[in-house]
Short mmCIF file of C-alpha atoms and ligand atoms in Angstrom, two decimals:
data_model
loop_
_atom_site.label_atom_id
_atom_site.label_comp_id
_atom_site.label_asym_id
_atom_site.label_seq_id
_atom_site.Cartn_x
_atom_site.Cartn_y
_atom_site.Cartn_z
CA MET U 1 66.89 110.41 70.46
CA LYS U 2 70.03 109.54 72.49
CA LYS U 3 69.75 111.09 75.83
CA TYR U 4 71.18 108.88 78.47
CA VAL U 5 74.41 107.11 79.46
CA LEU U 6 74.20 103.60 81.08
CA ALA U 7 76.89 102.79 83.85
CA ILE U 8 77.14 99.02 84.82
CA ASP U 9 78.92 98.89 88.27
CA GLN U 10 79.90 95.31 88.89
CA GLY U 11 80.90 95.28 92.50
CA THR U 12 81.91 92.54 94.97
CA THR U 13 78.53 92.26 96.69
CA SER U 14 76.13 93.25 93.78
CA THR U 15 75.91 94.22 90.09
CA ARG U 16 74.08 97.70 89.52
CA ALA U 17 72.96 99.53 86.50
CA ILE U 18 72.53 103.17 86.55
CA VAL U 19 71.15 105.59 84.15
CA PHE U 20 72.32 109.07 83.92
CA ASP U 21 70.88 111.96 81.97
CA ARG U 22 72.64 114.90 80.16
CA ASP U 23 72.85 116.84 83.50
CA GLN U 24 74.54 113.73 85.08
CA LYS U 25 71.38 113.02 87.22
CA VAL U 26 70.61 109.54 88.14
CA ILE U 27 67.43 108.60 86.24
CA LYS U 28 67.11 104.87 87.27
CA VAL U 29 68.96 102.36 89.23
CA ALA U 30 68.73 98.62 89.30
CA GLN U 31 70.58 96.07 91.63
CA LYS U 32 71.10 92.41 92.03
CA GLU U 33 73.40 90.65 94.69
CA ILE U 34 75.78 88.16 93.66
CA GLN U 35 77.01 85.21 95.72
CA ASN U 36 80.39 84.71 97.25
CA PHE U 37 81.68 81.27 97.92
CA PHE U 38 84.28 80.39 100.55
CA PRO U 39 85.53 76.90 99.81
CA HIS U 40 88.38 77.17 102.18
CA PRO U 41 89.36 79.76 104.90
CA GLY U 42 90.72 82.66 103.14
CA TRP U 43 89.41 81.83 99.81
CA VAL U 44 86.83 83.96 97.98
CA GLU U 45 85.27 82.90 94.84
CA GLN U 46 82.43 83.96 92.66
CA ASP U 47 80.50 82.41 89.42
CA ALA U 48 81.50 84.37 86.55
CA ASN U 49 78.32 83.13 84.72
CA GLU U 50 76.26 84.45 87.68
CA ILE U 51 78.00 87.75 87.31
CA TRP U 52 77.26 87.81 83.71
CA LEU U 53 73.54 86.87 84.08
CA SER U 54 73.20 89.58 86.97
CA THR U 55 74.32 92.10 84.44
CA LEU U 56 71.77 91.17 81.93
CA ALA U 57 69.19 91.05 84.71
CA VAL U 58 69.88 94.39 85.98
CA MET U 59 69.71 95.96 82.48
CA ALA U 60 66.40 94.41 81.87
CA GLN U 61 65.18 96.03 85.09
CA ILE U 62 66.40 99.43 83.73
CA PHE U 63 64.35 98.93 80.52
CA ASP U 64 61.23 97.24 82.04
CA GLY U 65 58.28 99.43 82.08
CA GLY U 66 59.48 101.36 79.04
CA GLN U 67 60.37 104.66 80.86
CA ILE U 68 63.84 104.14 79.24
CA LYS U 69 64.49 102.74 75.97
CA PRO U 70 67.67 100.95 74.66
CA GLU U 71 67.60 103.20 71.73
CA GLU U 72 67.88 106.36 74.13
CA ILE U 73 71.38 105.09 75.42
CA ILE U 74 74.24 106.73 73.73
CA SER U 75 76.98 104.61 75.39
CA ILE U 76 77.59 102.23 78.10
CA GLY U 77 80.46 102.25 80.65
CA ILE U 78 81.56 99.43 82.76
CA THR U 79 83.17 99.78 86.11
CA ASN U 80 84.23 96.85 88.14
CA GLN U 81 85.71 95.25 91.18
CA ARG U 82 89.32 95.08 90.32
CA GLU U 83 91.82 92.34 90.29
CA THR U 84 89.05 89.66 90.45
CA THR U 85 90.26 87.08 87.84
CA VAL U 86 88.33 84.96 85.26
CA VAL U 87 89.85 82.35 82.72
CA TRP U 88 87.38 81.09 80.11
CA ASP U 89 87.35 79.05 76.87
CA LYS U 90 86.94 81.41 73.90
CA ASN U 91 85.34 78.52 71.84
CA THR U 92 82.57 77.94 74.41
CA GLY U 93 82.43 81.10 76.55
CA ILE U 94 82.62 79.03 79.55
CA PRO U 95 84.85 79.89 82.57
CA VAL U 96 87.14 76.98 83.45
CA TYR U 97 87.12 77.78 87.10
CA HIS U 98 85.33 80.10 89.51
CA ALA U 99 86.17 83.89 89.38
CA ILE U 100 88.90 84.26 92.05
CA VAL U 101 87.96 87.41 93.92
CA TRP U 102 90.40 90.24 95.01
CA GLN U 103 90.06 89.56 98.58
CA SER U 104 91.08 85.80 98.10
CA ARG U 105 94.26 84.51 99.69
CA GLN U 106 94.50 81.23 98.06
CA THR U 107 97.56 82.31 96.15
CA ALA U 108 99.75 82.99 99.01
CA ASP U 109 102.14 80.22 98.37
CA ILE U 110 102.92 81.38 94.74
CA VAL U 111 103.54 85.03 95.88
CA ASN U 112 105.56 84.00 98.76
CA ASP U 113 107.91 81.89 96.61
CA LEU U 114 108.49 84.98 94.46
CA LYS U 115 109.20 86.95 97.53
CA GLN U 116 111.56 84.52 98.64
CA LYS U 117 113.26 84.83 95.48
CA GLY U 118 113.87 88.48 96.05
CA LEU U 119 111.76 89.63 93.34
CA GLU U 120 109.85 92.34 95.32
CA PRO U 121 111.84 95.44 94.29
CA PHE U 122 111.69 94.08 90.45
CA PHE U 123 107.94 94.07 90.56
CA LYS U 124 107.54 97.26 92.65
CA GLU U 125 109.72 99.15 90.14
CA LYS U 126 107.87 97.65 87.11
CA THR U 127 104.25 97.65 88.26
CA GLY U 128 103.97 100.00 91.26
CA LEU U 129 102.59 97.36 93.13
CA VAL U 130 103.72 95.12 96.02
CA LEU U 131 103.86 91.41 95.46
CA ASP U 132 100.57 90.21 96.98
CA PRO U 133 97.80 87.65 96.32
CA TYR U 134 95.46 90.51 95.90
CA PHE U 135 96.53 91.20 92.19
CA SER U 136 95.48 88.93 89.25
CA ALA U 137 98.74 87.49 88.19
CA SER U 138 98.90 84.77 90.98
CA LYS U 139 95.36 83.91 90.32
CA ILE U 140 95.73 83.24 86.78
CA ARG U 141 98.90 81.19 87.71
CA TRP U 142 96.70 79.16 90.17
CA ILE U 143 94.14 78.45 87.64
CA LEU U 144 96.65 77.34 85.16
CA ASP U 145 98.03 75.17 87.84
CA HIS U 146 94.80 73.61 89.02
CA VAL U 147 92.57 73.14 85.84
CA GLU U 148 93.90 70.19 84.05
CA GLY U 149 95.49 70.94 80.66
CA ALA U 150 94.97 74.78 81.07
CA GLN U 151 98.62 75.80 80.57
CA GLU U 152 98.83 74.27 77.07
CA ASN U 153 95.19 75.08 76.13
CA GLU U 154 95.44 77.68 73.32
CA ASN U 155 91.83 78.52 73.63
CA LEU U 156 91.75 80.02 77.07
CA LEU U 157 91.57 83.75 77.66
CA PHE U 158 92.10 85.78 80.70
CA GLY U 159 90.03 88.79 81.93
CA THR U 160 89.34 90.80 84.85
CA ILE U 161 85.45 91.50 85.13
CA ASP U 162 85.35 94.42 82.74
CA THR U 163 86.94 92.33 80.06
CA PHE U 164 84.82 89.30 80.63
CA LEU U 165 81.65 91.37 80.46
CA LEU U 166 82.95 93.26 77.30
CA TRP U 167 83.57 89.74 75.66
CA LYS U 168 80.23 88.56 76.59
CA PHE U 169 78.51 91.77 75.53
CA THR U 170 80.32 91.55 71.94
CA CYS U 171 79.57 87.75 71.68
CA GLY U 172 83.38 87.08 71.75
CA GLU U 173 84.37 89.80 69.25
CA VAL U 174 86.48 91.96 71.51
CA HIS U 175 88.86 90.83 74.16
CA ALA U 176 90.24 94.03 75.70
CA THR U 177 90.57 95.88 78.84
CA ASP U 178 91.64 99.37 80.01
CA VAL U 179 94.96 100.71 81.73
CA THR U 180 93.36 101.20 84.98
CA ASN U 181 92.35 97.37 85.33
CA ALA U 182 95.50 96.18 83.50
CA SER U 183 97.49 98.23 85.99
CA ARG U 184 96.16 95.81 88.92
CA THR U 185 97.27 92.54 87.48
CA LEU U 186 101.21 92.57 88.30
CA LEU U 187 101.85 91.86 84.52
CA PHE U 188 101.55 95.46 83.50
CA ASN U 189 104.43 97.83 83.20
CA ILE U 190 103.19 101.22 84.54
CA HIS U 191 105.89 103.10 82.51
CA THR U 192 105.51 101.52 79.07
CA LEU U 193 101.46 101.14 79.67
CA ASN U 194 101.94 97.63 78.29
CA TRP U 195 102.01 93.89 79.18
CA ASP U 196 105.74 93.17 80.33
CA GLU U 197 107.23 90.18 78.86
CA GLU U 198 109.70 89.79 81.80
CA LEU U 199 106.87 89.60 84.42
CA LEU U 200 104.82 87.28 82.26
CA LYS U 201 107.71 84.98 82.06
CA VAL U 202 108.19 85.04 85.94
CA PHE U 203 104.44 84.03 86.28
CA ASN U 204 104.76 81.50 83.10
CA ILE U 205 101.54 83.09 81.72
CA PRO U 206 101.10 82.70 77.78
CA ARG U 207 100.86 86.02 76.28
CA ARG U 208 98.04 84.99 73.96
CA MET U 209 95.56 84.68 77.10
CA LEU U 210 95.91 88.49 77.88
CA PRO U 211 93.43 91.08 76.39
CA GLU U 212 94.35 94.07 74.44
CA ILE U 213 94.89 97.23 76.44
CA LYS U 214 92.99 100.38 75.51
CA ASP U 215 92.36 104.00 76.70
CA THR U 216 89.87 104.00 79.65
CA SER U 217 87.49 106.27 77.63
CA GLY U 218 86.98 105.17 73.96
CA ILE U 219 85.13 102.93 71.89
CA PHE U 220 85.91 99.31 72.82
CA GLY U 221 83.19 97.67 70.67
CA ASN U 222 79.25 97.73 70.17
CA ILE U 223 77.13 95.47 72.30
CA ASP U 224 75.67 92.86 70.06
CA PRO U 225 71.78 93.32 69.52
CA ARG U 226 71.09 90.01 71.12
CA HIS U 227 72.04 91.45 74.41
CA PHE U 228 70.42 94.91 74.03
CA PHE U 229 66.92 94.20 72.73
CA ASN U 230 67.76 94.33 69.31
CA GLN U 231 69.49 97.71 69.40
CA THR U 232 73.26 98.37 69.45
CA CYS U 233 75.20 100.95 71.34
CA PRO U 234 78.92 101.38 71.85
CA ILE U 235 80.55 100.26 74.98
CA ALA U 236 82.74 103.33 75.63
CA ALA U 237 84.62 103.09 78.98
CA LEU U 238 86.06 100.27 81.02
CA VAL U 239 87.41 101.40 84.32
CA GLY U 240 88.42 100.00 87.84
CA ASP U 241 85.88 101.07 90.72
CA GLN U 242 88.50 103.13 92.58
CA GLN U 243 89.67 104.98 89.65
CA ALA U 244 86.11 105.70 88.46
CA ALA U 245 85.15 107.08 91.99
CA LEU U 246 88.35 109.42 91.57
CA PHE U 247 86.97 110.55 88.09
CA GLY U 248 83.31 110.80 89.58
CA GLU U 249 84.69 112.93 92.36
CA SER U 250 86.20 115.26 89.81
CA CYS U 251 89.61 114.72 91.21
CA PHE U 252 91.25 115.64 87.82
CA LYS U 253 94.39 117.63 89.22
CA LYS U 254 97.47 116.71 90.72
CA GLY U 255 97.01 116.63 94.67
CA ASP U 256 93.27 116.01 94.30
CA VAL U 257 92.31 113.19 96.75
CA LYS U 258 89.09 111.11 97.35
CA ASN U 259 88.47 109.15 100.35
CA THR U 260 86.02 106.40 100.31
CA TYR U 261 84.49 105.04 103.55
CA GLY U 262 83.26 101.74 102.74
CA THR U 263 83.65 98.49 104.69
CA GLY U 264 87.30 99.19 104.22
CA GLY U 265 88.88 102.57 103.26
CA PHE U 266 90.46 103.61 99.79
CA ILE U 267 92.25 106.79 99.36
CA LEU U 268 93.48 107.67 96.08
CA VAL U 269 95.70 110.79 95.30
CA ASN U 270 95.93 112.04 91.71
CA THR U 271 99.72 112.49 90.99
CA GLY U 272 99.43 113.93 87.50
CA GLU U 273 101.44 112.85 84.58
CA GLU U 274 104.06 111.42 87.02
CA GLU U 275 104.16 107.83 88.23
CA ILE U 276 105.61 107.89 91.66
CA ILE U 277 107.00 104.69 93.10
CA SER U 278 106.00 104.77 96.69
CA ARG U 279 108.78 104.80 99.46
CA PHE U 280 105.95 103.89 102.16
CA GLY U 281 104.20 100.94 100.63
CA LEU U 282 101.53 102.94 98.79
CA LEU U 283 100.37 101.53 95.38
CA SER U 284 100.93 103.51 92.18
CA THR U 285 98.35 102.89 89.61
CA VAL U 286 96.97 104.46 86.46
CA ALA U 287 94.11 106.79 87.23
CA TRP U 288 92.93 107.02 83.45
CA LYS U 289 93.90 107.29 80.09
CA ILE U 290 91.94 109.49 77.69
CA LYS U 291 93.53 109.88 74.41
CA ASP U 292 96.92 111.48 75.08
CA GLU U 293 95.95 112.31 78.52
CA VAL U 294 97.45 109.77 81.16
CA LYS U 295 96.93 110.51 84.79
CA TYR U 296 98.43 108.47 87.56
CA ALA U 297 97.51 107.91 91.24
CA LEU U 298 98.89 106.61 94.50
CA GLU U 299 96.59 104.37 96.38
CA GLY U 300 96.42 103.40 99.93
CA SER U 301 94.01 101.20 101.73
CA ILE U 302 92.34 100.78 105.22
CA PHE U 303 91.43 97.40 106.24
CA VAL U 304 88.86 98.26 108.57
CA SER U 305 86.61 101.46 108.10
CA GLY U 306 82.86 101.17 108.29
CA SER U 307 83.38 97.52 109.24
CA LEU U 308 84.40 99.14 112.78
CA ILE U 309 80.92 100.37 112.89
CA GLN U 310 79.49 96.98 111.94
CA TRP U 311 81.40 95.49 114.77
CA LEU U 312 80.12 97.78 117.29
CA ARG U 313 76.58 96.90 115.80
CA ASP U 314 76.94 93.13 115.45
CA GLU U 315 79.54 91.94 118.12
CA MET U 316 79.44 94.71 120.80
CA LYS U 317 75.61 95.17 120.40
CA PHE U 318 75.93 98.86 121.10
CA PHE U 319 73.14 99.63 118.58
CA THR U 320 71.05 97.94 115.90
CA SER U 321 71.54 100.30 112.78
CA ALA U 322 74.98 101.77 111.66
CA ALA U 323 73.10 104.98 111.23
CA ASP U 324 72.55 105.25 115.01
CA SER U 325 76.24 105.60 115.62
CA GLU U 326 76.08 109.07 114.82
CA GLU U 327 73.58 110.19 117.24
CA LEU U 328 75.17 108.26 120.16
CA ALA U 329 78.54 109.49 119.38
CA ALA U 330 77.12 113.09 119.13
CA SER U 331 75.53 112.72 122.66
CA VAL U 332 79.10 112.90 124.28
CA GLU U 333 81.40 115.91 123.99
CA ASP U 334 84.46 113.72 123.01
CA SER U 335 85.74 110.30 123.37
CA HIS U 336 86.61 111.05 127.12
CA GLY U 337 90.30 110.07 126.30
CA VAL U 338 89.61 106.71 124.82
CA VAL U 339 91.47 105.63 121.63
CA VAL U 340 90.37 102.69 119.57
CA VAL U 341 92.96 101.34 117.20
CA PRO U 342 90.93 98.93 114.82
CA ALA U 343 93.85 96.64 113.98
CA PHE U 344 91.44 93.51 113.61
CA THR U 345 93.68 92.25 110.69
CA GLY U 346 96.97 93.97 111.48
CA LEU U 347 97.80 97.44 110.28
CA GLY U 348 98.19 98.41 106.65
CA ALA U 349 100.16 101.51 105.13
CA PRO U 350 102.31 103.16 106.74
CA TYR U 351 102.87 100.48 109.66
CA TRP U 352 102.68 97.35 107.67
CA ASN U 353 102.30 95.06 110.62
CA ASP U 354 100.02 92.06 109.89
CA SER U 355 100.54 90.31 113.36
CA CYS U 356 99.19 92.98 115.65
CA LYS U 357 95.63 93.07 117.14
CA GLY U 358 93.09 95.75 117.83
CA ALA U 359 93.29 97.69 121.31
CA ILE U 360 91.32 100.07 123.25
CA PHE U 361 93.27 102.71 125.37
CA GLY U 362 92.22 105.20 127.97
CA LEU U 363 89.37 103.34 129.89
CA THR U 364 88.20 104.75 133.17
CA ARG U 365 85.34 103.79 135.43
CA GLY U 366 83.45 106.82 133.68
CA THR U 367 83.93 105.49 130.10
CA SER U 368 80.56 104.93 128.37
CA ARG U 369 79.36 103.14 125.47
CA GLU U 370 78.91 106.32 123.66
CA HIS U 371 82.70 107.26 124.33
CA ILE U 372 83.77 104.06 122.72
CA ILE U 373 81.49 104.52 119.58
CA ARG U 374 82.82 108.26 119.27
CA ALA U 375 86.45 106.65 119.55
CA CYS U 376 85.79 104.34 116.86
CA ILE U 377 84.44 107.23 114.44
CA GLU U 378 87.64 109.08 115.25
CA ALA U 379 89.63 106.04 114.52
CA MET U 380 88.27 106.09 111.02
CA ALA U 381 89.56 109.52 110.49
CA TYR U 382 92.95 109.14 112.08
CA GLN U 383 93.51 106.26 109.76
CA SER U 384 92.96 108.37 106.73
CA LYS U 385 95.15 111.13 108.32
CA ASP U 386 98.14 108.61 108.48
CA LEU U 387 97.75 107.93 104.74
CA ILE U 388 97.15 111.43 103.70
CA ARG U 389 100.22 112.39 105.57
CA ILE U 390 102.53 109.99 103.63
CA MET U 391 100.95 110.94 100.36
CA GLU U 392 102.00 114.49 101.00
CA GLU U 393 105.32 113.38 101.63
CA GLU U 394 105.49 111.21 98.47
CA LEU U 395 103.97 114.21 96.44
CA GLY U 396 106.32 116.78 97.90
CA GLU U 397 103.28 119.23 98.37
CA LYS U 398 100.56 119.73 100.69
CA ILE U 399 96.91 118.33 99.91
CA ASP U 400 94.59 121.30 100.63
CA SER U 401 91.27 119.52 100.75
CA ILE U 402 89.70 115.98 100.17
CA LYS U 403 86.55 114.67 98.85
CA VAL U 404 84.71 111.85 100.48
CA ASP U 405 82.19 108.99 99.56
CA GLY U 406 81.21 105.67 100.44
CA GLY U 407 78.45 104.28 102.89
CA ALA U 408 79.88 105.74 105.98
CA SER U 409 80.48 109.38 104.59
CA VAL U 410 76.85 110.08 105.53
CA ASN U 411 78.12 110.18 109.10
CA LYS U 412 78.44 114.01 109.77
CA LEU U 413 80.43 113.63 112.77
CA LEU U 414 82.91 111.54 110.93
CA VAL U 415 83.26 114.07 108.19
CA GLN U 416 83.52 116.93 110.47
CA PHE U 417 86.13 115.14 112.57
CA GLN U 418 88.13 114.26 109.51
CA SER U 419 88.09 118.03 108.43
CA ASP U 420 89.19 118.81 112.12
CA ILE U 421 92.01 116.40 112.40
CA LEU U 422 93.46 117.13 108.88
CA GLU U 423 92.86 120.83 109.29
CA ILE U 424 91.72 121.24 105.84
CA PRO U 425 88.14 121.43 104.26
CA VAL U 426 86.51 118.03 103.53
CA ILE U 427 84.05 118.08 100.67
CA LYS U 428 81.09 115.77 100.43
CA PRO U 429 79.52 115.65 96.82
CA GLU U 430 75.72 115.30 97.23
CA LEU U 431 75.41 112.48 94.60
CA ALA U 432 76.22 109.02 96.22
CA GLU U 433 76.72 107.20 93.05
CA THR U 434 80.27 108.42 92.36
CA THR U 435 81.78 105.23 91.19
CA ALA U 436 78.93 104.80 88.49
CA LEU U 437 79.18 108.47 87.76
CA GLY U 438 82.78 108.19 86.99
CA ALA U 439 82.15 105.34 84.57
CA ALA U 440 79.39 107.30 82.85
CA ARG U 441 81.34 110.50 82.56
CA LEU U 442 84.09 108.57 80.81
CA ALA U 443 81.74 106.77 78.47
CA GLY U 444 79.78 110.04 77.78
CA MET U 445 83.18 111.58 76.84
CA ALA U 446 83.95 108.97 74.33
CA VAL U 447 80.86 109.95 72.22
CA ASP U 448 80.99 113.71 72.81
CA PHE U 449 77.99 113.69 75.06
CA TYR U 450 79.96 114.97 78.20
CA HIS U 451 83.04 117.20 78.32
CA TYR U 452 85.24 118.34 81.00
CA GLU U 453 83.46 121.65 81.23
CA ASP U 454 80.04 119.76 82.24
CA PHE U 455 81.88 118.43 85.39
CA ALA U 456 82.44 121.87 87.01
CA ASP U 457 79.51 122.37 89.22
CA GLU U 458 78.51 119.40 91.28
CA GLU U 459 76.51 120.02 94.26
CA MET U 460 78.31 119.41 97.49
CA THR U 461 78.66 120.22 101.28
CA VAL U 462 82.05 121.69 102.45
CA TYR U 463 83.10 120.73 106.11
CA GLU U 464 85.59 123.35 107.45
CA PRO U 465 88.12 122.69 110.19
CA LYS U 466 87.09 124.18 113.53
CA MET U 467 89.34 122.38 116.02
CA ALA U 468 92.19 124.54 117.62
CA HIS U 469 95.64 123.58 116.35
CA GLU U 470 96.77 122.59 119.63
CA GLU U 471 93.87 120.29 120.41
CA VAL U 472 94.65 118.53 117.14
CA GLU U 473 98.27 117.94 117.90
CA GLU U 474 97.39 116.56 121.15
CA LYS U 475 94.82 114.27 119.86
CA TYR U 476 96.94 113.12 116.93
CA ALA U 477 99.91 112.54 119.18
CA ARG U 478 97.87 110.14 121.35
CA TRP U 479 96.64 108.28 118.47
CA LEU U 480 100.16 107.67 117.35
CA LYS U 481 101.18 106.59 120.97
CA ALA U 482 98.22 104.15 120.84
CA ILE U 483 99.53 102.74 117.65
CA ASP U 484 103.09 102.50 118.95
CA ALA U 485 101.69 100.57 122.03
CA THR U 486 99.48 98.16 119.80
CA ILE U 487 102.35 97.15 117.78
CA LEU U 488 104.38 96.52 121.01
CA PHE U 489 101.55 94.55 122.54
P1 ADP E 501 81.12 98.56 100.59
O1 ADP E 501 80.90 99.41 99.23
O2 ADP E 501 82.19 98.44 100.97
O3 ADP E 501 80.15 97.45 100.66
P2 ADP E 501 79.42 100.90 101.50
O4 ADP E 501 80.03 101.96 100.79
O5 ADP E 501 78.04 100.44 101.10
O6 ADP E 501 80.43 99.61 101.76
O7 ADP E 501 79.46 101.25 103.14
C1 ADP E 501 79.04 100.23 104.12
C2 ADP E 501 79.74 100.61 105.35
O8 ADP E 501 79.27 101.92 105.74
C3 ADP E 501 79.40 99.59 106.45
O9 ADP E 501 80.60 99.11 107.09
C4 ADP E 501 78.82 100.48 107.50
O10 ADP E 501 79.06 100.00 108.88
C5 ADP E 501 79.01 101.86 107.24
N1 ADP E 501 78.00 102.78 107.54
C6 ADP E 501 76.73 102.95 107.04
N2 ADP E 501 76.19 104.07 107.56
C7 ADP E 501 76.92 104.61 108.44
C8 ADP E 501 76.80 105.57 109.37
N3 ADP E 501 75.82 106.47 109.37
N4 ADP E 501 77.85 105.85 110.07
C9 ADP E 501 79.10 105.11 110.10
N5 ADP E 501 79.28 104.07 109.36
C10 ADP E 501 78.20 103.80 108.57
#
């Protein structure tokens, strides 16, 4: 009997397989780390074949022991690190170069050239994105420039990781992606929901390399029995990781927000049927497409979030485990006037300053380690408030609550302070695997295993705001003053 959905979560540091039952409970998790290569400063690459093999390995772990059988899986959903680019030969299945990872800056020259030609507004209007090496198009261009004969080679295919895995799983039968992944390439027109010939021309990328674009939830193809223990099963969702988390957090309505506190921070707000082209440097992206339903989102990222806690642990040596940060911060009443601006790599939206450096303000003889830790946790929340304020402006309406996930969202002091400083409830779902859950839900919906009604009552903890309004105003004003001073320094 079919009773489970299998989600594959192919992330930047590891590949995971997670099995969910009819009640969306996690039944089994398997994980395998993958390697990153740094061939030059600022370059980040991975071996696409290793990613593929890690995917097979985690699936084998899932079925190992026989508790879960392949024939019990009704559908498979794939969620993935976005933008990471693979180009491979369709005759051999062999990638012609490493996968160029989203973080990699090796295509900065290609992008700067386009910026100098004044093409930024053109791209923004069509794609909802900013011209940046982050997105896939310049990575494809780079591979075509650096691999001999690649531009003319009619056998080469491009894919983000979702597409590459789907192609492998179907033994080369299906070359497709979904709208959420396509919307991160700088080649996808967010209004027509298709590849844009003009954008392809600017990058001189042959149309034949690109995958077909499909709905986020729907049948993409069937896994080849050779990869599924002689069974088959539909692959029924492909979805970028941040959009999967938005879906997994049940942010289905316009104005619904999810805030992920990972190494960096990712905030997405559902903007409903409307694609909003941001005035403040937020990215417009497709949230999902399910048959006739298309939802868009605005996305803002925070460069330094949980990594601030890692910095306290590894460089400042303030504690040995990230979890200790909470107890230490809670041992003092407040940050004693200390404000930390974690501009380690400049400041992103809405400040967009890539040359400023981090700063600590308000030190006195009485400042302790605990005050600084507390100020760091508070900085994580202030940065989210900065983004949520501009999201409200773009949306033209107030955001009335947010949902949180990611490794640092277990920090209760952080989540409470986030609620205090935003003056709205902050909701923490009990299930940690929201990204995988999003993919599983979308894959389950495609085969009638799950329906929207099933997503109504998730378990969650609600943090209500407790701070007096005057105190919030005073604290946030100090944060903004610290930002100004950081930029001036
Ligand atoms: P990613 O998916 O980006 O690798 P995770 O979602 O796993 O990240 O979150 C890891 C981050 O969370 C790390 O930067 C770590 O410092 C931070 N973190 C983990 N536990 C805590 C905690 N209790 N308090 C604050 N930050 C934490």
